[in-house]
Structures are given as C-alpha cells and as structure tokens.
Amino acid sequence: MWLILCLPVVVSADEGLDKQRMYELIKQQQKLLEQQQQQINELRDIVLKGQKQQVQVSKKLDKTERKVKKIARSSGKFSVSKKGLRVQSKSGDFSFRAGGRIHADYANYADDVTQMGSGAQLRRARIYFKGKLFRDWAYKAEIEFAENGKVGPRGVWLAYNGWKPVTLTLGNFQEPFSLEEMTGSNNITFMERSLINTFAPSYHIGLGAKGYGRFWSWSGGVFGDAFKNKDDNIDNGWGIASRATFAPILSAKKLFHIGFSSEYRQTDTGNQARVRTRPESHITNRRLVDTRTIKNVDHTWLFGSEIAANYGPFSLQGEYIHSQVARLQAKDLGFDGAYVQGSWFLTGESRPYKVKNGTFGAIAPLHDYGAWEFATRYSWIDLNSKDITGGQESNVTVGLNWYANYNVRFMMNYTFVQAYPNRNGINESPNIFQMRGQVMF
C-alpha cells in the first residue's frame, strides 16, 4: 500500500530531471549555432575582402598590361628567328634585318686527261642587311667573304614599292634570266647549277622593274657592268634583259610553271666575248669546255625557255638556252645547252614556289628528323660553232640532300662527266664526288 502511494511522487521527480537536461542541451545547441554563425560571418567577411582584393589586383594587372603594350608600340618590334635578326619601328614604316649563309664544300676528282685537283673550299660566306625605309622603299646590301679570299659586294640595291604590284629597283642585282639563276643558292637542288648557267648574265648594275599577279610574274631592266665581273660573261657594254613566268596550276602540292627569258647585250671597248664553264663543281678552276676569246663581237643575244612541275613530293625542272654571238667581220656564232632534273622528297615535303618571283623557296621539313631528298640531273652544252671549237660536254648527276631543319642542309653529289671532245679536241670522262655543309640564317 505504501509503495503504491509513493510511486506518483517518484515519477514526478524523473520528469523534472528530463526537462532540466533538455533545457541544458537546447541551450548548448543554441550556443554552438551562435558560434557557427559567427564563424560563417567571419568566413564571409574574408571572402568578400578577398574578392575585393582580387578585383584590385585584376585592375592593376590590366593597367600594367596596357603600359607594357604601350611601351611595345612605342619601341617597335625586335625578333630573332630562323630567318635572322629583325627590328621594326612601331609604325612598320622602317625595318632592318640581318642574315647570312655559309657553304663549305669538299670535292674528290677521278681525273682523266685534265688534272682538276681535289680539295675543300669555303664556297660562300655572306652576310646581308635589308629592310624598309618610309614604308614604300626597300634596300639590301650583301657582302661576300669567300670569293678567292677577297671581300666584296654582291647584291646592293634600293627599290621603290609604292606602285604595287610594280617594283622599281636600282643598283647591283641579278638580271632577270633563267629559273635556275634566279633561284637562290640556298634553295637549288644540287650543289652547283647546271652547265648552261654559264650563259646567264647574273649580277650587273642597272635599273629594273617587276610586277606579278596571282599566277604570273614579269621583270625587265637595263644593265651595264658589275661591281665584280663574272668571268663567263662579256666584261663591258650594256644590255636589256627580261623574263616572264606563268603558273596556270598552283597550289601547295601541285605546280605547273613555264617561263621565257631574253637578253640583248652590246659590247663595249675590246669587242670581245668568252664562254666557258666548270664541270658543275667549283673547287676546281679547270674548264673542260672553253671558247677562249672571241674577237670582233658586235653584240650577243640570249634566249631561254624553262618549265617546272610539282606533284606532291615529286618535282621536275628543265631549261634550254641559246646564245647568239654577232661578229663584225665573220659569221655569227651559235651556242646552246639544256638540262632536265627531277627530285623526290622521301619524307613527303614539296618544293615551295614563290609566284611573285617565279622561283622556288626554302624547304621546311615536316618532321623532327628533317627532310630527305633524292635527285638526278642530265645537262649538256655545245660550244662548237663555225670556226670556234670550245668543246661539248654532258653530265649526269645524282644527289642526296638532308635538310636537318629550315636552316641547315647537307648535300652529296656524284657526277659522271663526258667531254666529247673537250676544249682541246680530246675526249675525256672524269667523275666527281662532292659534299657540302650549308647554314643559312
């Protein structure tokens, strides 16, 4: 009975303790929530402060970038690339570029009758400076250091480009004649140009004009003597030369090119001419064919035709040149020659074509290991005419080129020579092996 009466009292006490505990727990949770809210507020303040600082930093960076661009615009452009050193004014009206080339050769001659002498030679060592003046004017000065140990000018000219696409040029530059001659020595397929390149007039002082369109080019000029005469050509007098090219098929991988050249040259004091050529190797100074001095010359004519084609990695090129020598007291003379060559890039490259000049440009390898090219050429020249017996020569050359990169090339050529007959009326057939290391920049 007593136990039953006391039970409600005990239950009532337990309920009071539970309520007290619940109150304390709620109070603790409320305190924790207040602390968390305070931490959230602090984090929010930090984030807002960081965003404000980020905006300030971004504004400072933008301001700095604008200053840098302003300085760059005010100071012009300076760059060093595979094409040399270049400086340009902020307006683009003035520019300066420096570059050069080095060609180092070795040749071994399996002589027959004429002793040619094996050896090595620094074939070319040139530096050049070129650029723009007042936007519409261009200039170039090239110096040769490897020509028989003598330092001398090569191409030195001033050009006006204000009447695009026409350009006027004054100075010492190449007469526009022959695809092979107009293609730079850095970009020709073989170490030396073909036998008929002896006909090409090369560098002379003159005034010229040239223009071009989407598929064609034309150039011409009046020329006198040169700073340093090419020993295969008439030393004095004046001449008129012209060249026209047309490329009806022209794309990155396909090309069909035709061209025609001519030159009339009036002789000056001495009335003499001479045609001779090395056997497509420059280390030797011996010529197997040579007209020797032709006297009583009034004037000469040169006529040239050229053709070239690309189809992917394959290319073909050929030229024919006829030289006519008019004499005062004897019959006119006629000399001629031709070549045909083909090449195949085993690594897939294609010869780049420059329509504004009607010439081929530099190879840019497609792979890190460079580009490999196999090539072959047949050339012939006939320097016999009337009473002049300069000889006849035909060569077959095979070549292998490795383009390590855009600026470096290594070349190997093997040439089978037949002079039937040579300048002295004797048949001979030497062979030539030669190599070249080439750097251009």
Tab-separated table of N, CA and C in Angstrom, residues 66-134:
chain	number	residue	atom	x	y	z
A	66	ARG	N	48.390	47.239	-70.101
A	66	ARG	CA	48.230	48.368	-71.021
A	66	ARG	C	49.523	49.169	-71.135
A	67	LYS	N	50.229	49.306	-70.022
A	67	LYS	CA	51.504	50.020	-70.044
A	67	LYS	C	52.533	49.274	-70.879
A	68	VAL	N	52.580	47.928	-70.709
A	68	VAL	CA	53.534	47.109	-71.474
A	68	VAL	C	53.250	47.209	-72.963
A	69	LYS	N	51.952	47.101	-73.344
A	69	LYS	CA	51.597	47.211	-74.759
A	69	LYS	C	51.951	48.588	-75.307
A	70	LYS	N	51.745	49.609	-74.481
A	70	LYS	CA	52.071	50.967	-74.911
A	70	LYS	C	53.565	51.116	-75.135
A	71	ILE	N	54.358	50.529	-74.219
A	71	ILE	CA	55.817	50.572	-74.372
A	71	ILE	C	56.240	49.808	-75.617
A	72	ALA	N	55.602	48.615	-75.841
A	72	ALA	CA	55.945	47.808	-77.026
A	72	ALA	C	55.632	48.560	-78.306
A	73	ARG	N	54.465	49.249	-78.311
A	73	ARG	CA	54.101	50.006	-79.508
A	73	ARG	C	55.047	51.173	-79.739
A	74	SER	N	55.470	51.792	-78.659
A	74	SER	CA	56.340	52.962	-78.800
A	74	SER	C	57.765	52.583	-79.154
A	75	SER	N	58.189	51.358	-78.775
A	75	SER	CA	59.574	50.953	-79.017
A	75	SER	C	59.735	50.072	-80.247
A	76	GLY	N	58.635	49.675	-80.941
A	76	GLY	CA	58.731	48.850	-82.131
A	76	GLY	C	58.853	47.378	-81.787
A	77	LYS	N	59.328	46.581	-82.766
A	77	LYS	CA	59.425	45.138	-82.585
A	77	LYS	C	60.853	44.669	-82.826
A	78	PHE	N	61.276	43.711	-82.013
A	78	PHE	CA	62.594	43.099	-82.153
A	78	PHE	C	62.408	41.593	-82.085
A	79	SER	N	62.961	40.868	-83.042
A	79	SER	CA	62.799	39.421	-83.049
A	79	SER	C	64.017	38.748	-83.652
A	80	VAL	N	64.267	37.525	-83.193
A	80	VAL	CA	65.307	36.670	-83.758
A	80	VAL	C	64.643	35.351	-84.114
A	81	SER	N	64.689	34.979	-85.390
A	81	SER	CA	64.019	33.772	-85.849
A	81	SER	C	64.929	33.016	-86.803
A	82	LYS	N	64.363	31.962	-87.420
A	82	LYS	CA	65.127	31.172	-88.381
A	82	LYS	C	65.512	31.984	-89.604
A	83	LYS	N	64.873	33.131	-89.802
A	83	LYS	CA	65.188	33.986	-90.942
A	83	LYS	C	66.115	35.137	-90.571
A	84	GLY	N	66.677	35.116	-89.375
A	84	GLY	CA	67.649	36.127	-88.983
A	84	GLY	C	67.124	37.087	-87.936
A	85	LEU	N	67.893	38.139	-87.718
A	85	LEU	CA	67.540	39.175	-86.741
A	85	LEU	C	66.712	40.251	-87.424
A	86	ARG	N	65.643	40.708	-86.751
A	86	ARG	CA	64.752	41.687	-87.361
A	86	ARG	C	64.331	42.738	-86.348
A	87	VAL	N	64.391	43.998	-86.775
A	87	VAL	CA	63.942	45.128	-85.973
A	87	VAL	C	62.978	45.946	-86.825
A	88	GLN	N	61.847	46.337	-86.222
A	88	GLN	CA	60.844	47.103	-86.960
A	88	GLN	C	60.294	48.223	-86.089
A	89	SER	N	60.070	49.374	-86.694
A	89	SER	CA	59.508	50.509	-85.969
A	89	SER	C	58.055	50.246	-85.621
A	90	LYS	N	57.509	51.032	-84.657
A	90	LYS	CA	56.132	50.826	-84.217
A	90	LYS	C	55.128	51.042	-85.348
A	91	SER	N	55.453	51.904	-86.291
A	91	SER	CA	54.543	52.181	-87.406
A	91	SER	C	54.669	51.170	-88.538
A	92	GLY	N	55.774	50.410	-88.538
A	92	GLY	CA	56.028	49.483	-89.634
A	92	GLY	C	56.637	50.133	-90.852
A	93	ASP	N	56.909	51.434	-90.774
A	93	ASP	CA	57.471	52.154	-91.919
A	93	ASP	C	58.958	51.889	-92.105
A	94	PHE	N	59.626	51.476	-91.027
A	94	PHE	CA	61.061	51.228	-91.085
A	94	PHE	C	61.349	49.840	-90.518
A	95	SER	N	62.279	49.144	-91.149
A	95	SER	CA	62.677	47.833	-90.640
A	95	SER	C	64.115	47.548	-91.026
A	96	PHE	N	64.706	46.620	-90.288
A	96	PHE	CA	66.092	46.215	-90.529
A	96	PHE	C	66.191	44.730	-90.242
A	97	ARG	N	66.808	44.002	-91.151
A	97	ARG	CA	67.007	42.569	-90.967
A	97	ARG	C	68.435	42.206	-91.334
A	98	ALA	N	69.026	41.306	-90.556
A	98	ALA	CA	70.388	40.833	-90.817
A	98	ALA	C	70.385	39.314	-90.897
A	99	GLY	N	71.127	38.774	-91.844
A	99	GLY	CA	71.216	37.330	-92.002
A	99	GLY	C	72.450	36.966	-92.802
A	100	GLY	N	72.526	35.713	-93.217
A	100	GLY	CA	73.690	35.296	-93.992
A	100	GLY	C	73.632	33.836	-94.377
A	101	ARG	N	74.723	33.365	-94.970
A	101	ARG	CA	74.833	31.969	-95.391
A	101	ARG	C	76.294	31.551	-95.385
A	102	ILE	N	76.529	30.271	-95.118
A	102	ILE	CA	77.863	29.674	-95.189
A	102	ILE	C	77.725	28.336	-95.906
A	103	HIS	N	78.486	28.146	-96.982
A	103	HIS	CA	78.521	26.892	-97.728
A	103	HIS	C	79.962	26.382	-97.723
A	104	ALA	N	80.190	25.230	-97.120
A	104	ALA	CA	81.528	24.632	-97.064
A	104	ALA	C	81.533	23.347	-97.884
A	105	ASP	N	82.471	23.244	-98.858
A	105	ASP	CA	82.478	22.141	-99.824
A	105	ASP	C	83.742	21.291	-99.735
A	106	TYR	N	83.579	20.030	-100.140
A	106	TYR	CA	84.709	19.126	-100.375
A	106	TYR	C	84.450	18.398	-101.682
A	107	ALA	N	85.507	18.218	-102.500
A	107	ALA	CA	85.359	17.507	-103.776
A	107	ALA	C	86.550	16.593	-104.016
A	108	ASN	N	86.246	15.420	-104.559
A	108	ASN	CA	87.277	14.470	-104.968
A	108	ASN	C	87.076	14.175	-106.449
A	109	TYR	N	88.135	14.384	-107.244
A	109	TYR	CA	88.053	14.237	-108.695
A	109	TYR	C	88.791	12.981	-109.149
A	110	ALA	N	88.077	12.115	-109.858
A	110	ALA	CA	88.717	10.990	-110.532
A	110	ALA	C	89.081	11.485	-111.924
A	111	ASP	N	90.290	12.082	-112.039
A	111	ASP	CA	90.696	12.764	-113.266
A	111	ASP	C	90.855	11.793	-114.426
A	112	ASP	N	90.755	12.358	-115.618
A	112	ASP	CA	91.029	11.608	-116.841
A	112	ASP	C	92.222	12.260	-117.531
A	113	VAL	N	91.979	13.256	-118.357
A	113	VAL	CA	93.063	13.975	-119.033
A	113	VAL	C	93.422	15.245	-118.266
A	114	THR	N	92.427	16.047	-117.978
A	114	THR	CA	92.644	17.311	-117.274
A	114	THR	C	92.766	17.068	-115.778
A	115	GLN	N	93.858	17.542	-115.178
A	115	GLN	CA	94.069	17.417	-113.740
A	115	GLN	C	93.325	18.542	-113.022
A	116	MET	N	92.336	18.163	-112.195
A	116	MET	CA	91.481	19.175	-111.580
A	116	MET	C	91.819	19.475	-110.131
A	117	GLY	N	92.376	18.534	-109.393
A	117	GLY	CA	92.842	18.816	-108.042
A	117	GLY	C	91.766	18.761	-106.978
A	118	SER	N	91.725	17.659	-106.214
A	118	SER	CA	90.739	17.514	-105.145
A	118	SER	C	91.040	18.475	-104.004
A	119	GLY	N	90.048	18.718	-103.169
A	119	GLY	CA	90.270	19.608	-102.039
A	119	GLY	C	88.981	20.097	-101.421
A	120	ALA	N	89.115	21.102	-100.545
A	120	ALA	CA	87.981	21.699	-99.843
A	120	ALA	C	87.969	23.202	-100.080
A	121	GLN	N	86.806	23.796	-99.876
A	121	GLN	CA	86.653	25.217	-100.179
A	121	GLN	C	85.472	25.793	-99.405
A	122	LEU	N	85.639	27.026	-98.950
A	122	LEU	CA	84.511	27.783	-98.423
A	122	LEU	C	83.839	28.432	-99.623
A	123	ARG	N	82.779	27.779	-100.102
A	123	ARG	CA	82.155	28.197	-101.362
A	123	ARG	C	81.485	29.557	-101.240
A	124	ARG	N	80.755	29.750	-100.174
A	124	ARG	CA	80.085	31.036	-99.943
A	124	ARG	C	80.131	31.367	-98.458
A	125	ALA	N	80.354	32.627	-98.162
A	125	ALA	CA	80.271	33.144	-96.792
A	125	ALA	C	79.774	34.575	-96.910
A	126	ARG	N	78.494	34.759	-96.704
A	126	ARG	CA	77.882	36.064	-96.949
A	126	ARG	C	77.074	36.526	-95.741
A	127	ILE	N	77.038	37.828	-95.583
A	127	ILE	CA	76.102	38.448	-94.656
A	127	ILE	C	75.315	39.498	-95.430
A	128	TYR	N	74.099	39.737	-95.007
A	128	TYR	CA	73.289	40.742	-95.700
A	128	TYR	C	72.529	41.587	-94.685
A	129	PHE	N	72.172	42.762	-95.136
A	129	PHE	CA	71.324	43.670	-94.375
A	129	PHE	C	70.240	44.172	-95.331
A	130	LYS	N	69.012	44.085	-94.905
A	130	LYS	CA	67.932	44.568	-95.764
A	130	LYS	C	66.779	45.058	-94.906
A	131	GLY	N	65.869	45.802	-95.530
A	131	GLY	CA	64.740	46.301	-94.770
A	131	GLY	C	63.917	47.303	-95.546
A	132	LYS	N	63.155	48.120	-94.802
A	132	LYS	CA	62.276	49.129	-95.394
A	132	LYS	C	62.648	50.522	-94.908
A	133	LEU	N	62.370	51.504	-95.771
A	133	LEU	CA	62.545	52.911	-95.434
A	133	LEU	C	61.279	53.658	-95.844
A	134	PHE	N	60.684	54.402	-94.924
A	134	PHE	CA	59.494	55.202	-95.230
A	134	PHE	C	58.399	54.372	-95.909
